[in-house]
PDB file of C-alpha atoms in Angstrom:
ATOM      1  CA  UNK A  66       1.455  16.898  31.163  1.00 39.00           C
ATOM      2  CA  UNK A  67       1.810  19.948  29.330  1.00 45.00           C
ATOM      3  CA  UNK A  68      -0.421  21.166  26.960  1.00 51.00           C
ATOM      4  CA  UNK A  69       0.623  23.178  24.169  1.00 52.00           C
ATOM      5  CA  UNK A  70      -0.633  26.387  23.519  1.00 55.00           C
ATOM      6  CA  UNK A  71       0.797  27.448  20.326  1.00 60.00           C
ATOM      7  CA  UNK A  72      -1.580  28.270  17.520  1.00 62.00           C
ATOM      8  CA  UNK A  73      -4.692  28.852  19.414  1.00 70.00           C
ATOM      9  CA  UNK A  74      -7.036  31.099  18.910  1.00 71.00           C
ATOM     10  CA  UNK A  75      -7.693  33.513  21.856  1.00 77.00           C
ATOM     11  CA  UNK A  76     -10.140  36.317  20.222  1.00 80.00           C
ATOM     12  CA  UNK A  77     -11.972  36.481  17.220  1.00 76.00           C
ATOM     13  CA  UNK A  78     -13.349  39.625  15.306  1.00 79.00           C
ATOM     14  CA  UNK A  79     -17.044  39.495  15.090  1.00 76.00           C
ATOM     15  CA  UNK A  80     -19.050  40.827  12.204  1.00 76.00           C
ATOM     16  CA  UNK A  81     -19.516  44.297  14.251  1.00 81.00           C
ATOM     17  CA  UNK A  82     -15.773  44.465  14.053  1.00 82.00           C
ATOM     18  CA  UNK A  83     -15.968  43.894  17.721  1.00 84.00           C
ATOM     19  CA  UNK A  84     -13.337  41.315  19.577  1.00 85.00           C
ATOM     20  CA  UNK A  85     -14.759  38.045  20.850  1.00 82.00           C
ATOM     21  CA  UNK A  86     -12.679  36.573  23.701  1.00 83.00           C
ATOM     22  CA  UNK A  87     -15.313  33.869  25.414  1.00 84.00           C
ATOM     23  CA  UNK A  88     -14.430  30.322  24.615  1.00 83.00           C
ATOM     24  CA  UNK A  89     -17.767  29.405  24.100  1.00 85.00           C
ATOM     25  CA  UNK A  90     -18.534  31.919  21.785  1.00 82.00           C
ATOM     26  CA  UNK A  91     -15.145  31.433  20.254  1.00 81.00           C
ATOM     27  CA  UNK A  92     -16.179  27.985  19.839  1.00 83.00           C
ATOM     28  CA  UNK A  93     -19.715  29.022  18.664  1.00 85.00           C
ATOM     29  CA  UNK A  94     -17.962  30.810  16.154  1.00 79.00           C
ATOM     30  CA  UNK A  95     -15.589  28.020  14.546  1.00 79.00           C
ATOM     31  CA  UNK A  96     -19.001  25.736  14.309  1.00 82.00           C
ATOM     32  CA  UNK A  97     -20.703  28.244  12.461  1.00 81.00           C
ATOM     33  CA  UNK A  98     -17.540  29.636   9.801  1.00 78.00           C
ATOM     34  CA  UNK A  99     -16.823  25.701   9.100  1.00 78.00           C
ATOM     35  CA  UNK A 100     -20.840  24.977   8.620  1.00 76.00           C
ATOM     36  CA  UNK A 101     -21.266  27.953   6.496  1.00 75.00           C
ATOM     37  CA  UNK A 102     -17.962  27.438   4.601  1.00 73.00           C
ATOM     38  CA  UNK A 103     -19.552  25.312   1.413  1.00 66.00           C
ATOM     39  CA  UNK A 104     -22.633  25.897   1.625  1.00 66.00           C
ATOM     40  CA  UNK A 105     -24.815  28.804  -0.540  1.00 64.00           C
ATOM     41  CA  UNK A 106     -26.288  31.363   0.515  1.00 66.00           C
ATOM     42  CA  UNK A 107     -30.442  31.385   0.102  1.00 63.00           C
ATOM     43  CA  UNK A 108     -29.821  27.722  -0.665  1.00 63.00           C
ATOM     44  CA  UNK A 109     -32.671  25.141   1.474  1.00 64.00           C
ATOM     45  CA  UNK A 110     -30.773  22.276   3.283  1.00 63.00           C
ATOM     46  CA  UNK A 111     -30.222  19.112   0.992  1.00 64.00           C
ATOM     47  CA  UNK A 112     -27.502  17.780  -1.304  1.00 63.00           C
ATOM     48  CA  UNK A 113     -23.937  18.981  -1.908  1.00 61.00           C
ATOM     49  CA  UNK A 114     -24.605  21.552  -4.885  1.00 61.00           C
ATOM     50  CA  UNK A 115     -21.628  19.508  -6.457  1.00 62.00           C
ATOM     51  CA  UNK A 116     -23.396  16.473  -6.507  1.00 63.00           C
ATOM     52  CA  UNK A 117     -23.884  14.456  -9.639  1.00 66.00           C
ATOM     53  CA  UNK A 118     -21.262  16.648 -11.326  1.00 69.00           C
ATOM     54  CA  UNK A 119     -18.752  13.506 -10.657  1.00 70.00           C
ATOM     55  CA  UNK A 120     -19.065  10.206 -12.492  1.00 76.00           C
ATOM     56  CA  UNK A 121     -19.809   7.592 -10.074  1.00 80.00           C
ATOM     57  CA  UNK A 122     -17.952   4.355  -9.598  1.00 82.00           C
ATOM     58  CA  UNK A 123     -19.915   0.858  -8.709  1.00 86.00           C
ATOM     59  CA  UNK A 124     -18.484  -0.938  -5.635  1.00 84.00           C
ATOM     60  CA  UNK A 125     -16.790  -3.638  -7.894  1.00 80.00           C
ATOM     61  CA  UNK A 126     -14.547  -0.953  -9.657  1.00 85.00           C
ATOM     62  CA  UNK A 127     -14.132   0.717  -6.649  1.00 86.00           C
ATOM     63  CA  UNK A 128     -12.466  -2.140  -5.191  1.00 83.00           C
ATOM     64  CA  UNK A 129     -10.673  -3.432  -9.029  1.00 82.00           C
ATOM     65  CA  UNK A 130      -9.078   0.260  -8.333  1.00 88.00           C
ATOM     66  CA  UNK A 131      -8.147   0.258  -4.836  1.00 87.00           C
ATOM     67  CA  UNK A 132      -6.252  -3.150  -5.310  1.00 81.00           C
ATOM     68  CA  UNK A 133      -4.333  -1.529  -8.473  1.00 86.00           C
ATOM     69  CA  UNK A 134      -3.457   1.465  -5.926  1.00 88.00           C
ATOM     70  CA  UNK A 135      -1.898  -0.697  -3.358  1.00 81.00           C
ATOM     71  CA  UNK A 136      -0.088  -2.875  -5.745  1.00 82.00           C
ATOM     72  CA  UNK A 137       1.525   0.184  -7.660  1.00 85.00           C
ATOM     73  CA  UNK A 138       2.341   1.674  -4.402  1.00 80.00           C
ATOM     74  CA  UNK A 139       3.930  -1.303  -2.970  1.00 77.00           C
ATOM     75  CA  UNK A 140       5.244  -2.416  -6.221  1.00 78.00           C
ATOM     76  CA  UNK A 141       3.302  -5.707  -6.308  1.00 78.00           C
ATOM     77  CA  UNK A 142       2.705  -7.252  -9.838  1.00 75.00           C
ATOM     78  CA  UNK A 143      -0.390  -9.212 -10.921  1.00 71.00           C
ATOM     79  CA  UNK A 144      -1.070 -12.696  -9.017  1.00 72.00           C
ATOM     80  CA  UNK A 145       0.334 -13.682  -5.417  1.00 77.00           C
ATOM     81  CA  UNK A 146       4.107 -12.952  -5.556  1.00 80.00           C
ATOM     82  CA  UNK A 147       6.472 -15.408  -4.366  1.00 79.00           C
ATOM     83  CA  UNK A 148       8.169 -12.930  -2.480  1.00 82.00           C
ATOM     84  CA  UNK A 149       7.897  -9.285  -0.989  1.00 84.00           C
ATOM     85  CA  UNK A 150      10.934  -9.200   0.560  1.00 84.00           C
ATOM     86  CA  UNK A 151      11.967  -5.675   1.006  1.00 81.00           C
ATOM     87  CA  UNK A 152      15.065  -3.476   2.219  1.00 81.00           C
ATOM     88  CA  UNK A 153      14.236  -0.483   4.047  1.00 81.00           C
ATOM     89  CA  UNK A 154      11.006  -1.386   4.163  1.00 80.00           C
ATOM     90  CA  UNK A 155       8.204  -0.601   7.310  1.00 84.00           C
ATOM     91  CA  UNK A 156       8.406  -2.903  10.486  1.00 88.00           C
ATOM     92  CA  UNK A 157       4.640  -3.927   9.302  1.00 87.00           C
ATOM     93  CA  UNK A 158       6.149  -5.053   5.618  1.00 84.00           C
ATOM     94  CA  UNK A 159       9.041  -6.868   7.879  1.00 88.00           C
ATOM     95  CA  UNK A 160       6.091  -8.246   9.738  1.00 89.00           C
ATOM     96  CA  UNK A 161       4.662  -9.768   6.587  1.00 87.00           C
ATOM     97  CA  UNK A 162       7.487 -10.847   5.136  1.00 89.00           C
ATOM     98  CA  UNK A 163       8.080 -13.558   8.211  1.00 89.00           C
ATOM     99  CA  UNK A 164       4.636 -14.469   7.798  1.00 87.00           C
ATOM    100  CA  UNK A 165       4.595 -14.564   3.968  1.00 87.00           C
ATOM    101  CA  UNK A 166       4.728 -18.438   3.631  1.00 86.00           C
ATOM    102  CA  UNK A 167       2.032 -18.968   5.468  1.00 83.00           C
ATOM    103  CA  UNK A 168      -0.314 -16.814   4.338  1.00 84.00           C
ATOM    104  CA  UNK A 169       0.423 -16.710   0.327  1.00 84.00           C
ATOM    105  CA  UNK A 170      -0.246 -20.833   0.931  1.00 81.00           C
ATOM    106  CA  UNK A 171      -3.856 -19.598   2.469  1.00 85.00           C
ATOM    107  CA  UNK A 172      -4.842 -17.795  -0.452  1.00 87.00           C
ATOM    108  CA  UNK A 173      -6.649 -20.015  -3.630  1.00 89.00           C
ATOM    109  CA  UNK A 174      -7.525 -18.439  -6.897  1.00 89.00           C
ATOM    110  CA  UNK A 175     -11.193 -18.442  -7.378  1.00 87.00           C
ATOM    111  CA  UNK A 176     -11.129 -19.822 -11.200  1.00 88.00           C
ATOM    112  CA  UNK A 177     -13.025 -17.352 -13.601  1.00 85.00           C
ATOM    113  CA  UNK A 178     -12.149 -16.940 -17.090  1.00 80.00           C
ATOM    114  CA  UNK A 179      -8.094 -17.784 -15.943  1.00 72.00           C
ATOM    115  CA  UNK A 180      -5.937 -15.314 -17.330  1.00 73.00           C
ATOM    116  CA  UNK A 181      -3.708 -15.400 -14.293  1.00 80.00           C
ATOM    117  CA  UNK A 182      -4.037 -18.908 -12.679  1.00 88.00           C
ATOM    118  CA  UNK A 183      -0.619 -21.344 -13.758  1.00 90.00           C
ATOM    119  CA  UNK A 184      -1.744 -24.752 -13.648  1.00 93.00           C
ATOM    120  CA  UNK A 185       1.261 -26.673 -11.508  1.00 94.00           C
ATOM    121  CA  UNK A 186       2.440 -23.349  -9.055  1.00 90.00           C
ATOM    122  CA  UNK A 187      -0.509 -21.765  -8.141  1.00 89.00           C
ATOM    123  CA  UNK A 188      -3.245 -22.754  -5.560  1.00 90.00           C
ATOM    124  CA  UNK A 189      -6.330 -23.220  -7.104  1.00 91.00           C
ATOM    125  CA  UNK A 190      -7.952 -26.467  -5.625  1.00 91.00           C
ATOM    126  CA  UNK A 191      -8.406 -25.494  -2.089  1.00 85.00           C
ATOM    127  CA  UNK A 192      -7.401 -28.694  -0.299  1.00 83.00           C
ATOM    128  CA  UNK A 193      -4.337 -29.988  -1.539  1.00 89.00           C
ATOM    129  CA  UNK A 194      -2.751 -26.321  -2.590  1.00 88.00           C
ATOM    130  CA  UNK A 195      -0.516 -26.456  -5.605  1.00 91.00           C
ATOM    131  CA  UNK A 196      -0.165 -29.169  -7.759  1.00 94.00           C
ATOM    132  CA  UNK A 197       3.681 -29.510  -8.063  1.00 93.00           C
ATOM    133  CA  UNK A 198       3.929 -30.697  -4.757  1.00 92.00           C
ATOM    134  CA  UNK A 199       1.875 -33.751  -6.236  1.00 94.00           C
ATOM    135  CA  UNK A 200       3.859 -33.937  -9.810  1.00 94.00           C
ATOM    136  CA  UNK A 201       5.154 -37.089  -9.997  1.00 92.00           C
ATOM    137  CA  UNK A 202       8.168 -36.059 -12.734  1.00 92.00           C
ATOM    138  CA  UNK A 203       8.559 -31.867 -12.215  1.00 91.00           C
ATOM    139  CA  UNK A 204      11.509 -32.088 -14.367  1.00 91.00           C
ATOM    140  CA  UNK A 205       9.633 -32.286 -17.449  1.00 89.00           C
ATOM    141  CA  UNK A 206       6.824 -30.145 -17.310  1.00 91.00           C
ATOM    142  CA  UNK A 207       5.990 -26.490 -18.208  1.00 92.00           C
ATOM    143  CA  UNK A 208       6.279 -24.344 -15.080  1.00 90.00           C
ATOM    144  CA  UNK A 209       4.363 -21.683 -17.015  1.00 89.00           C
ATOM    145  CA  UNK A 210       1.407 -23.152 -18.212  1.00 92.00           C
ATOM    146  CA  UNK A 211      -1.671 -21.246 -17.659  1.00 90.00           C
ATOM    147  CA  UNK A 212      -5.024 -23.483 -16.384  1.00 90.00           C
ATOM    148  CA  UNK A 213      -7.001 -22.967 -19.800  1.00 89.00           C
ATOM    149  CA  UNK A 214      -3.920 -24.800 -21.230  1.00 91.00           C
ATOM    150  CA  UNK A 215      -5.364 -27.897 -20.149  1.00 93.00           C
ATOM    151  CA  UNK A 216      -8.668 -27.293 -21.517  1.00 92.00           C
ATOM    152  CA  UNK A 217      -9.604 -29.079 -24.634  1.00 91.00           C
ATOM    153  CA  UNK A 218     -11.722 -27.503 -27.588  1.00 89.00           C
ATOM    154  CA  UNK A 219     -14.970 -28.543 -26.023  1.00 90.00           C
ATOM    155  CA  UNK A 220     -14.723 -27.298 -22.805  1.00 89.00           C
ATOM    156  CA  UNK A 221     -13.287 -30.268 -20.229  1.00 92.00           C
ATOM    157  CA  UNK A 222     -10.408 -31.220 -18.902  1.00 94.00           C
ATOM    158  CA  UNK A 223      -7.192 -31.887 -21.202  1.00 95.00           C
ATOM    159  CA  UNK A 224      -6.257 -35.648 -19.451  1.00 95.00           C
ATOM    160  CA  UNK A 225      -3.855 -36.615 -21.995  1.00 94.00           C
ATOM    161  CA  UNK A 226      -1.826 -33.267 -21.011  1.00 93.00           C
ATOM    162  CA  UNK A 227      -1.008 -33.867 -17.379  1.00 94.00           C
ATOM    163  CA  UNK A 228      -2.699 -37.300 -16.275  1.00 93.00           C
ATOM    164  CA  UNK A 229       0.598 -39.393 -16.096  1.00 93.00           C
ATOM    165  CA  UNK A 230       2.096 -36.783 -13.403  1.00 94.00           C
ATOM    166  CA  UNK A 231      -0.421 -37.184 -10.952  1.00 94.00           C
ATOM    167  CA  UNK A 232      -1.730 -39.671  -9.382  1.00 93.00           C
ATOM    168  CA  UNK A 233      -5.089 -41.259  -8.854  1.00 94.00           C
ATOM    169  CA  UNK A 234      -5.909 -39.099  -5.543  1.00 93.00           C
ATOM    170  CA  UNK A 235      -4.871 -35.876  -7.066  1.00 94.00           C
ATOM    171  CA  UNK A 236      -6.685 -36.641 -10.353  1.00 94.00           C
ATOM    172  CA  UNK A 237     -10.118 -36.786  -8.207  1.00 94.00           C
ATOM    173  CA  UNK A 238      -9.664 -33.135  -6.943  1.00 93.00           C
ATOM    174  CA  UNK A 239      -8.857 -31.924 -10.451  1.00 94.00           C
ATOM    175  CA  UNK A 240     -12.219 -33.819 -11.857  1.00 92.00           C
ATOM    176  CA  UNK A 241     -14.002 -31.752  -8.334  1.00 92.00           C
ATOM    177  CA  UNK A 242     -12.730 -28.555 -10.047  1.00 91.00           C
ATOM    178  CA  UNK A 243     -15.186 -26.822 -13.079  1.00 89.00           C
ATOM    179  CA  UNK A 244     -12.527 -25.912 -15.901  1.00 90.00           C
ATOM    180  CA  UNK A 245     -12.026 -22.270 -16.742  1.00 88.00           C
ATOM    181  CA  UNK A 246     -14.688 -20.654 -18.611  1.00 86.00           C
ATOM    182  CA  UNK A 247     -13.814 -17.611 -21.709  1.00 83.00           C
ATOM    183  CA  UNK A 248     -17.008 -15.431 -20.850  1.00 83.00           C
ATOM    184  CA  UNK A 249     -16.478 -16.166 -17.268  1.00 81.00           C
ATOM    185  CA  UNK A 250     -15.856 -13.219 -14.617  1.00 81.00           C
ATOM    186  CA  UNK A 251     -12.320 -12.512 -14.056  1.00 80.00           C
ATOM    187  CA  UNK A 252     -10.528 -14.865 -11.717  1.00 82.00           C
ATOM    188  CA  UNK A 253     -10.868 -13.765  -8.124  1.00 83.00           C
ATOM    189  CA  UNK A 254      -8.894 -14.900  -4.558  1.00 84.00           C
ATOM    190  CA  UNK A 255     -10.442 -16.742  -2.066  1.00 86.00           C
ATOM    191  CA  UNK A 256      -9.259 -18.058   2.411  1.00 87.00           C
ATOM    192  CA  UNK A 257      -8.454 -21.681   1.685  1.00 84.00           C
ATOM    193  CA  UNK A 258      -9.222 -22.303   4.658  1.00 82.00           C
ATOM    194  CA  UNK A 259     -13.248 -21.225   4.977  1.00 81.00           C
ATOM    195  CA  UNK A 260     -15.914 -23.218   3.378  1.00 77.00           C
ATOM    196  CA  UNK A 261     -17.275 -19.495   1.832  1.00 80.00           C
ATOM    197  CA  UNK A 262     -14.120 -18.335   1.061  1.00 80.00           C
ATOM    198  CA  UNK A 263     -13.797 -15.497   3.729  1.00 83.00           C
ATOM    199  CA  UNK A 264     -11.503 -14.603   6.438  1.00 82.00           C
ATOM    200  CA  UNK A 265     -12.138 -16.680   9.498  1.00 80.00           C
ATOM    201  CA  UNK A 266     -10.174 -16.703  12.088  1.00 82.00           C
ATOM    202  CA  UNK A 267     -11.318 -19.999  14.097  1.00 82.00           C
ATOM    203  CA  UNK A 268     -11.095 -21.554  10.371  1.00 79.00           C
ATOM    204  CA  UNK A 269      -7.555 -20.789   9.861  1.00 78.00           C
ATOM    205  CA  UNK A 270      -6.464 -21.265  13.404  1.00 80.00           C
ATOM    206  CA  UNK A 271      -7.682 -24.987  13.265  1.00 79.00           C
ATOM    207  CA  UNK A 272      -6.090 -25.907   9.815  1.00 74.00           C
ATOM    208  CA  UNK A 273      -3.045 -24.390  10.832  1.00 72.00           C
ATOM    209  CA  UNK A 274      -2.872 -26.210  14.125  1.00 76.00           C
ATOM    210  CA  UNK A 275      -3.167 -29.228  12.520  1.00 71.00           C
ATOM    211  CA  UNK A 276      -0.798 -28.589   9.645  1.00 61.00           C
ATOM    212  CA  UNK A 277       1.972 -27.718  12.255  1.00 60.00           C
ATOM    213  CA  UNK A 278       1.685 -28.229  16.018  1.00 58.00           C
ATOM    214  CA  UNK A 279       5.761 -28.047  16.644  1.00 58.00           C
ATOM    215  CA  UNK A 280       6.462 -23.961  16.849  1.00 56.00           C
ATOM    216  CA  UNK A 281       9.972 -23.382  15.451  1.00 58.00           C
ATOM    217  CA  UNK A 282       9.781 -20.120  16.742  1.00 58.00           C
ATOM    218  CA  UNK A 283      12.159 -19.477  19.441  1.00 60.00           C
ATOM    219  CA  UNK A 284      10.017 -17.131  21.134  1.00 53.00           C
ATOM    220  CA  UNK A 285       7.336 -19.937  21.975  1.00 53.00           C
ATOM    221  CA  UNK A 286      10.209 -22.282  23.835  1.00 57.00           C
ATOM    222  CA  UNK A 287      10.113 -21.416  27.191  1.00 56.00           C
ATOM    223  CA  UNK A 288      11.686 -24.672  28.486  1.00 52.00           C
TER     224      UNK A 288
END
């Protein structure tokens, strides 16, 4: 293997003017310009001078911020997108794309104060996933409607609203579920598939299995 040697430093003028040409005081030398290189001068040992001149962020913004970053960059709206299908796109966003399915139906909204959540197409009661797989007449209802829809003036559910498209099984969940609170904290995302709401991976390997034990992958027939 060939190493390359372009770009590297072979002497190094010394405060005497004099020419260094050891490697380990060459190497001496970089340690000591890079140490030296923000610090000041007569200065003890402690803190970056800098320090407190920046306003500091608290871990929850830090991580409100990060998520807008990566959903400007990727160009990823509010909520779980339907889709993210992509031309041109990275062989990891091709990855995800494949895998999209299954892994926007593994992610529940955590309800808060719901200013995201739609009642019918989103996941919010972990165990049966989104309730217009359960509507008993989809051709009639509102797609749209946000979860705080369905909550009346005093704070419960709405039944009159959306009773007669579910049935009786479906209608337990629902009465499981708190309703959305105003001065609640925002709505967050939770794994469907962990009791704490975290990625697990023996979780979500069992539910899957069980959801699906007939790969339609071609890759996994080997017969």
């Amino acid at each position: 293997m060939a190493r390359r040697r372009r770009n590297k430093i072979s002497a190094f003028r010394l405060q005497d003017n004099s020419w260094c040409y050891d490697d380990a005081m060459l190497k001496q030398e970089a340690i000591d310009f890079f140490s030296n290189l923000y610090t000041v001068e007569g200065q003890p040992p402690g803190p970056f001078p800098g320090r407190g001149y920046f306003l500091s962020i608290s871990r929850p913004n830090f991580e409100r911020l990060q998520r807008q970053v990566l959903r400007c960059k990727y160009r990823v709206g509010d909520g779980i997108p339907d889709t993210i299908n992509r031309h041109n796109c990275s062989f990891i966003w091709k990855s995800l794309m494949k895998v999209w399915e299954d892994l926007k139906g593994s992610v529940c909204w955590k309800v808060g104060n719901d200013q995201n959540i739609r009642f019918w197409h989103d996941c919010w009661i972990p165990h049966i996933g989104p309730l217009i797989n359960f509507c008993t007449n989809p051709n009639v209802i509102d797609n749209d409607v946000r979860l705080c829809a369905m909550v009346d003036e005093y704070g419960r559910w709405d039944w009159p609203q959306f009773r007669s498209y579910v049935d009786d099984t479906v209608a337990m969940h629902i009465v499981a579920m708190k309703p959305p609170v105003p001065h609640n904290n925002a709505d967050g995302y939770m794994w469907r598939w962990s009791k704490k709401g975290n990625f697990n991976i023996a979780d979500t390997f069992g539910a899957l299995s069980q959801a699906s034990n007939n790969p339609t992958d071609d890759k996994w027939n080997w017969a």
